Amino acid sequence: MEGGSRMLALQVPCRVTDGEQLRAKLGLLEDYKDTGYQFGIEIVGPWNDFFSLKNVKVIQKSLRSLPESLYLSLHAPYDARVNWKRNFFSSDKGFTNLLHVFYLADFFGVHLVNLHASLFCTNDELRKISAAGNLEIRKRELIERVGAVLAEAHSRYPQQKICLENMPYCWDHDLAPDPNDMIYETCFVDLKDFLSVVNPGNNIFATVDTCHLAAVYDSSQLLGEIKQLGGGLQHVHFTDIKRVWQPFVSLAEEGVVPGEGRIGEKIFKELLRYFSEFSLGQDLSIVLEINDKNLIELTNLKTSLKKTVGWLDELRQSS
């Protein structure tokens, strides 16, 4: 990949400590082995999957059984808590945790690490910050902190691709109807927040999650927002979203089959055309981060993969 032809990889997320889930997802990818596209897996899991020696050994063993042709990424673990002491950007301990994740990425031989900044605040904290007129100051300070931490992490692991993911303002918009139970992000929601942090020359990039972005912008704005990242884009979570979070009224729904939610098929095809053209000059990986009630039957993921490959086929035939 590096120094050779550019690559567009389609990935599926998988908790590889779950052997049954891994076999199901490998079987799904096997159905597409002769299509001529690059495929891969994004390794996901809770905190203990990456900070328990027992689980790390399970991951290592599972990865040894995978085809070498798979493109691998690792989604760093996170915990949706305010002022979480283990947070990668909160303390010296958090930074040690971040370095541990990059050590594992090297150890596992993955191609990139995706992570959240997770700089949450409560509804009361957000109200006080806003009332004092300090919201922009807070944002600037937190963005500078994240930029400094990622730059230091790059100095320790210069070959590892680091990808920071965009968030919705309302983190629990698919879980909590009461604003007082919600936690909120103030940074890395607008993609312009990434511009002072991403540094392709230092392997620091952005991940765009399409349903997170669609929770903030109208679908017609998504492509324009993404384009401002330029070469700072490296990784995409490709998923639709249903409904809109309204306090005490309705929850959003993430992880919807592309084209079956508010973003819609027309916009997804436009995005995929841009991503395909983008990948001619720079590697790009696209993760189908789709919700399924049954992680073995994978009904929605199967539909999503079939749709996305079909759209790529249309682009290939029209070019």
CSV table of C-alpha atoms in Angstrom, one decimal:
chain,number,residue,atom,x,y,z
A,1,MET,CA,0.0,0.0,0.0
A,2,GLU,CA,2.7,2.5,1.0
A,3,GLY,CA,4.7,3.5,-2.0
A,4,GLY,CA,2.6,1.4,-4.4
A,5,SER,CA,-0.8,1.8,-6.0
A,6,ARG,CA,-3.5,3.5,-4.0
A,7,MET,CA,-6.2,1.5,-2.2
A,8,LEU,CA,-9.9,1.6,-1.4
A,9,ALA,CA,-10.7,-1.0,1.3
A,10,LEU,CA,-14.2,-2.0,2.4
A,11,GLN,CA,-14.2,-3.2,6.1
A,12,VAL,CA,-16.6,-4.7,8.5
A,13,PRO,CA,-16.2,-4.1,12.3
A,14,CYS,CA,-15.7,-7.3,14.4
A,15,ARG,CA,-15.0,-8.2,18.0
A,16,VAL,CA,-12.4,-10.8,17.2
A,17,THR,CA,-12.4,-12.2,20.7
A,18,ASP,CA,-15.9,-13.5,19.7
A,19,GLY,CA,-14.9,-16.6,17.6
A,20,GLU,CA,-18.5,-17.2,16.3
A,21,GLN,CA,-18.9,-13.6,15.2
A,22,LEU,CA,-15.4,-13.6,13.5
A,23,ARG,CA,-16.3,-16.8,11.6
A,24,ALA,CA,-19.6,-15.3,10.4
A,25,LYS,CA,-18.0,-12.1,9.2
A,26,LEU,CA,-15.1,-13.9,7.5
A,27,GLY,CA,-17.7,-16.0,5.7
A,28,LEU,CA,-19.6,-12.9,4.6
A,29,LEU,CA,-16.4,-11.4,3.1
A,30,GLU,CA,-15.5,-14.7,1.5
A,31,ASP,CA,-18.6,-14.3,-0.7
A,32,TYR,CA,-16.9,-11.2,-2.3
A,33,LYS,CA,-13.4,-12.6,-2.7
A,34,ASP,CA,-13.6,-12.6,-6.5
A,35,THR,CA,-15.1,-9.1,-7.0
A,36,GLY,CA,-11.7,-7.5,-7.3
A,37,TYR,CA,-12.1,-5.2,-4.3
A,38,GLN,CA,-10.0,-4.9,-1.2
A,39,PHE,CA,-11.7,-6.0,2.1
A,40,GLY,CA,-10.8,-5.9,5.7
A,41,ILE,CA,-11.8,-5.9,9.3
A,42,GLU,CA,-11.9,-3.2,11.9
A,43,ILE,CA,-11.1,-4.7,15.3
A,44,VAL,CA,-13.5,-3.4,17.9
A,45,GLY,CA,-14.3,-4.3,21.5
A,46,PRO,CA,-14.7,-3.0,25.1
A,47,TRP,CA,-11.8,-1.7,27.2
A,48,ASN,CA,-10.9,-5.2,28.6
A,49,ASP,CA,-10.4,-6.6,25.1
A,50,PHE,CA,-7.3,-4.4,24.8
A,51,PHE,CA,-6.2,-4.1,28.4
A,52,SER,CA,-6.5,-7.7,29.6
A,53,LEU,CA,-3.6,-9.9,28.8
A,54,LYS,CA,-5.9,-12.9,28.3
A,55,ASN,CA,-8.0,-11.1,25.7
A,56,VAL,CA,-4.9,-9.7,24.0
A,57,LYS,CA,-3.7,-13.2,23.5
A,58,VAL,CA,-7.1,-14.2,22.1
A,59,ILE,CA,-6.9,-11.4,19.6
A,60,GLN,CA,-3.4,-12.3,18.6
A,61,LYS,CA,-4.4,-15.9,18.0
A,62,SER,CA,-7.5,-14.9,16.0
A,63,LEU,CA,-5.5,-12.5,13.8
A,64,ARG,CA,-3.0,-15.2,12.9
A,65,SER,CA,-5.8,-17.2,11.3
A,66,LEU,CA,-6.9,-14.3,9.0
A,67,PRO,CA,-6.0,-14.1,5.4
A,68,GLU,CA,-3.0,-11.8,4.9
A,69,SER,CA,-4.9,-9.9,2.2
A,70,LEU,CA,-7.3,-8.4,4.7
A,71,TYR,CA,-6.8,-4.7,5.5
A,72,LEU,CA,-6.9,-4.3,9.3
A,73,SER,CA,-7.7,-1.3,11.5
A,74,LEU,CA,-8.2,-1.0,15.2
A,75,HIS,CA,-11.0,1.0,16.8
A,76,ALA,CA,-9.5,2.1,20.2
A,77,PRO,CA,-11.8,1.4,23.2
A,78,TYR,CA,-13.6,4.3,24.9
A,79,ASP,CA,-16.0,4.8,27.7
A,80,ALA,CA,-18.7,7.4,27.5
A,81,ARG,CA,-18.1,9.0,30.9
A,82,VAL,CA,-17.6,12.6,31.8
A,83,ASN,CA,-14.1,13.4,33.3
A,84,TRP,CA,-13.1,9.8,32.9
A,85,LYS,CA,-9.6,9.4,34.3
A,86,ARG,CA,-8.6,6.7,31.8
A,87,ASN,CA,-9.4,9.0,28.9
A,88,PHE,CA,-6.5,9.2,26.4
A,89,PHE,CA,-6.5,13.0,26.6
A,90,SER,CA,-7.2,13.6,30.3
A,91,SER,CA,-4.0,12.8,32.2
A,92,ASP,CA,-0.6,11.1,32.2
A,93,LYS,CA,-2.4,7.8,32.8
A,94,GLY,CA,-4.6,8.4,29.9
A,95,PHE,CA,-1.6,9.1,27.6
A,96,THR,CA,0.0,5.9,28.8
A,97,ASN,CA,-3.2,4.1,27.9
A,98,LEU,CA,-3.1,5.7,24.4
A,99,LEU,CA,0.5,4.5,23.9
A,100,HIS,CA,-0.6,1.0,25.0
A,101,VAL,CA,-3.2,1.0,22.2
A,102,PHE,CA,-0.5,2.0,19.6
A,103,TYR,CA,1.8,-0.7,21.0
A,104,LEU,CA,-0.9,-3.2,20.4
A,105,ALA,CA,-1.6,-1.9,16.9
A,106,ASP,CA,2.1,-2.5,16.0
A,107,PHE,CA,2.0,-5.8,17.8
A,108,PHE,CA,-1.1,-6.9,15.9
A,109,GLY,CA,0.2,-5.5,12.5
A,110,VAL,CA,-2.9,-3.3,11.9
A,111,HIS,CA,-2.7,-0.5,9.4
A,112,LEU,CA,-4.4,2.3,11.3
A,113,VAL,CA,-5.9,3.2,14.7
A,114,ASN,CA,-9.2,4.9,14.9
A,115,LEU,CA,-10.1,6.8,18.2
A,116,HIS,CA,-12.5,9.2,19.8
A,117,ALA,CA,-11.4,12.3,21.7
A,118,SER,CA,-14.3,11.7,24.2
A,119,LEU,CA,-14.1,15.2,25.7
A,120,PHE,CA,-17.5,15.0,27.2
A,121,CYS,CA,-19.4,17.4,29.5
A,122,THR,CA,-22.8,17.2,31.2
A,123,ASN,CA,-25.8,19.3,30.4
A,124,ASP,CA,-25.2,21.5,33.5
A,125,GLU,CA,-21.5,22.0,32.6
A,126,LEU,CA,-22.4,22.9,29.1
A,127,ARG,CA,-25.0,25.4,30.3
A,128,LYS,CA,-22.5,27.1,32.6
A,129,ILE,CA,-19.8,27.2,30.0
A,130,SER,CA,-22.1,28.8,27.5
A,131,ALA,CA,-23.6,31.2,30.0
A,132,ALA,CA,-20.1,32.5,30.8
A,133,GLY,CA,-19.3,32.9,27.1
A,134,ASN,CA,-16.4,30.4,27.4
A,135,LEU,CA,-17.5,27.8,24.9
A,136,GLU,CA,-15.1,28.9,22.1
A,137,ILE,CA,-12.3,29.2,24.6
A,138,ARG,CA,-13.0,25.6,25.9
A,139,LYS,CA,-13.1,24.3,22.4
A,140,ARG,CA,-9.8,25.9,21.4
A,141,GLU,CA,-8.1,24.6,24.6
A,142,LEU,CA,-9.3,21.1,24.1
A,143,ILE,CA,-8.4,21.0,20.4
A,144,GLU,CA,-4.9,22.2,21.2
A,145,ARG,CA,-4.6,19.5,23.9
A,146,VAL,CA,-5.7,16.8,21.5
A,147,GLY,CA,-3.3,18.0,18.8
A,148,ALA,CA,-0.4,18.1,21.2
A,149,VAL,CA,-1.2,14.5,22.5
A,150,LEU,CA,-1.5,13.1,19.0
A,151,ALA,CA,1.7,14.8,17.9
A,152,GLU,CA,3.5,13.2,20.9
A,153,ALA,CA,2.0,9.8,20.1
A,154,HIS,CA,3.2,10.1,16.5
A,155,SER,CA,6.7,10.8,17.8
A,156,ARG,CA,6.6,7.4,19.6
A,157,TYR,CA,4.9,5.5,16.8
A,158,PRO,CA,5.7,7.4,13.6
A,159,GLN,CA,4.7,4.6,11.2
A,160,GLN,CA,1.2,4.1,12.7
A,161,LYS,CA,-1.7,5.9,11.1
A,162,ILE,CA,-3.7,7.8,13.7
A,163,CYS,CA,-7.3,8.6,12.8
A,164,LEU,CA,-9.5,10.8,15.0
A,165,GLU,CA,-13.3,10.4,14.5
A,166,ASN,CA,-16.0,13.1,14.4
A,167,MET,CA,-18.7,13.0,17.0
A,168,PRO,CA,-22.3,14.2,17.3
A,169,TYR,CA,-23.0,17.1,19.7
A,170,CYS,CA,-25.4,14.8,21.7
A,171,TRP,CA,-23.5,11.7,22.4
A,172,ASP,CA,-26.5,9.6,23.7
A,173,HIS,CA,-28.8,10.8,21.0
A,174,ASP,CA,-29.8,7.2,20.3
A,175,LEU,CA,-30.2,6.2,24.0
A,176,ALA,CA,-31.3,9.1,26.3
A,177,PRO,CA,-34.4,11.1,25.8
A,178,ASP,CA,-33.8,13.4,28.8
A,179,PRO,CA,-31.3,16.2,28.1
A,180,ASN,CA,-30.1,15.9,31.8
A,181,ASP,CA,-29.1,12.3,31.2
A,182,MET,CA,-27.2,13.2,28.0
A,183,ILE,CA,-23.5,13.9,27.7
A,184,TYR,CA,-22.3,16.4,25.1
A,185,GLU,CA,-19.3,16.9,22.9
A,186,THR,CA,-18.1,20.4,22.1
A,187,CYS,CA,-15.1,19.5,19.9
A,188,PHE,CA,-14.5,17.5,16.7
A,189,VAL,CA,-18.2,17.7,15.8
A,190,ASP,CA,-17.6,20.3,13.1
A,191,LEU,CA,-15.0,19.0,10.6
A,192,LYS,CA,-13.2,22.4,10.7
A,193,ASP,CA,-12.1,21.5,14.2
A,194,PHE,CA,-9.8,18.9,12.6
A,195,LEU,CA,-7.9,21.3,10.4
A,196,SER,CA,-5.4,22.3,13.0
A,197,VAL,CA,-4.9,18.7,14.2
A,198,VAL,CA,-4.6,16.5,11.1
A,199,ASN,CA,-1.2,16.3,9.6
A,200,PRO,CA,-0.8,13.7,6.8
A,201,GLY,CA,2.9,14.1,6.8
A,202,ASN,CA,2.9,12.9,10.4
A,203,ASN,CA,0.3,10.2,9.8
A,204,ILE,CA,-2.4,12.0,11.7
A,205,PHE,CA,-5.7,12.0,9.9
A,206,ALA,CA,-9.5,12.3,10.4
A,207,THR,CA,-12.1,9.6,10.4
A,208,VAL,CA,-15.5,10.7,9.1
A,209,ASP,CA,-18.5,8.9,10.5
A,210,THR,CA,-21.4,9.7,8.1
A,211,CYS,CA,-24.2,9.2,10.6
A,212,HIS,CA,-22.5,11.4,13.2
A,213,LEU,CA,-22.1,14.1,10.6
A,214,ALA,CA,-25.7,13.7,9.5
A,215,ALA,CA,-26.8,14.3,13.1
A,216,VAL,CA,-25.3,17.8,12.8
A,217,TYR,CA,-25.8,18.8,9.1
A,218,ASP,CA,-28.4,18.3,6.4
A,219,SER,CA,-27.6,15.5,4.1
A,220,SER,CA,-27.1,17.9,1.2
A,221,GLN,CA,-24.2,19.5,3.2
A,222,LEU,CA,-22.2,16.3,3.9
A,223,LEU,CA,-20.0,16.2,0.8
A,224,GLY,CA,-19.0,19.8,1.1
A,225,GLU,CA,-18.1,19.4,4.8
A,226,ILE,CA,-16.0,16.3,4.0
A,227,LYS,CA,-14.2,17.9,1.1
A,228,GLN,CA,-12.7,20.6,3.4
A,229,LEU,CA,-10.6,17.9,5.0
A,230,GLY,CA,-8.7,17.4,1.7
A,231,GLY,CA,-5.8,14.9,2.2
A,232,GLY,CA,-6.5,14.8,6.0
A,233,LEU,CA,-9.2,12.2,5.4
A,234,GLN,CA,-8.1,8.5,5.8
A,235,HIS,CA,-10.9,6.5,7.2
A,236,VAL,CA,-14.8,6.5,6.9
A,237,HIS,CA,-17.6,4.9,8.9
A,238,PHE,CA,-20.2,4.4,6.2
A,239,THR,CA,-23.7,4.2,7.8
A,240,ASP,CA,-27.1,5.9,7.7
A,241,ILE,CA,-29.2,7.4,10.4
A,242,LYS,CA,-32.9,7.5,11.1
A,243,ARG,CA,-35.0,10.1,13.0
A,244,VAL,CA,-33.7,13.1,14.9
A,245,TRP,CA,-33.0,13.4,18.6
A,246,GLN,CA,-35.7,15.7,20.2
A,247,PRO,CA,-35.7,16.0,24.0
A,248,PHE,CA,-38.4,13.8,25.5
A,249,VAL,CA,-39.9,13.1,22.0
A,250,SER,CA,-37.7,10.9,19.9
A,251,LEU,CA,-34.3,9.2,19.7
A,252,ALA,CA,-32.0,9.0,16.7
A,253,GLU,CA,-31.0,5.6,15.3
A,254,GLU,CA,-27.4,5.1,14.2
A,255,GLY,CA,-26.0,2.2,12.2
A,256,VAL,CA,-28.7,2.1,9.6
A,257,VAL,CA,-28.2,0.4,6.2
A,258,PRO,CA,-26.8,3.0,3.8
A,259,GLY,CA,-29.6,4.6,1.8
A,260,GLU,CA,-32.4,3.5,4.2
A,261,GLY,CA,-32.2,6.5,6.5
A,262,ARG,CA,-32.2,10.3,6.4
A,263,ILE,CA,-29.0,10.5,4.3
A,264,GLY,CA,-30.5,8.5,1.5
A,265,GLU,CA,-29.3,6.6,-1.5
A,266,LYS,CA,-28.6,9.6,-3.7
A,267,ILE,CA,-26.2,11.2,-1.2
A,268,PHE,CA,-24.5,7.9,-0.4
A,269,LYS,CA,-23.8,7.4,-4.1
A,270,GLU,CA,-22.3,10.9,-4.3
A,271,LEU,CA,-20.2,10.3,-1.3
A,272,LEU,CA,-19.0,6.9,-2.6
A,273,ARG,CA,-18.1,8.5,-5.9
A,274,TYR,CA,-16.0,11.1,-4.1
A,275,PHE,CA,-14.3,8.4,-1.9
A,276,SER,CA,-13.5,6.3,-5.0
A,277,GLU,CA,-11.9,9.3,-6.8
A,278,PHE,CA,-10.1,10.3,-3.6
A,279,SER,CA,-8.7,6.8,-3.3
A,280,LEU,CA,-6.9,7.1,-6.6
A,281,GLY,CA,-4.5,9.5,-5.0
A,282,GLN,CA,-4.5,8.3,-1.4
A,283,ASP,CA,-5.4,5.2,0.6
A,284,LEU,CA,-8.9,5.2,2.1
A,285,SER,CA,-10.7,2.6,4.1
A,286,ILE,CA,-14.5,2.5,4.5
A,287,VAL,CA,-16.0,0.6,7.4
A,288,LEU,CA,-19.7,-0.6,7.2
A,289,GLU,CA,-20.5,0.1,10.8
A,290,ILE,CA,-24.0,-1.4,10.7
A,291,ASN,CA,-26.3,-2.4,13.6
A,292,ASP,CA,-27.6,-6.0,13.6
A,293,LYS,CA,-29.6,-7.6,16.4
A,294,ASN,CA,-28.1,-10.9,15.5
A,295,LEU,CA,-24.3,-10.8,15.0
A,296,ILE,CA,-24.3,-14.2,13.3
A,297,GLU,CA,-27.1,-13.8,10.8
A,298,LEU,CA,-25.9,-10.2,10.0
A,299,THR,CA,-29.0,-9.4,8.0
A,300,ASN,CA,-28.3,-5.6,7.8
A,301,LEU,CA,-24.6,-5.9,7.2
A,302,LYS,CA,-25.2,-8.3,4.4
A,303,THR,CA,-27.6,-5.9,2.8
A,304,SER,CA,-25.2,-3.0,3.3
A,305,LEU,CA,-22.2,-4.9,1.8
A,306,LYS,CA,-24.3,-5.9,-1.2
A,307,LYS,CA,-25.5,-2.4,-1.8
A,308,THR,CA,-22.1,-0.8,-1.4
A,309,VAL,CA,-20.4,-3.2,-3.7
A,310,GLY,CA,-23.2,-2.7,-6.2
A,311,TRP,CA,-22.7,1.0,-6.1
A,312,LEU,CA,-19.0,0.6,-6.6
A,313,ASP,CA,-19.7,-1.6,-9.6
A,314,GLU,CA,-21.9,1.1,-11.1
A,315,LEU,CA,-19.1,3.6,-10.7
A,316,ARG,CA,-16.6,1.3,-12.2
A,317,GLN,CA,-18.8,0.6,-15.2
A,318,SER,CA,-19.5,4.3,-15.7
A,319,SER,CA,-15.9,5.4,-15.6
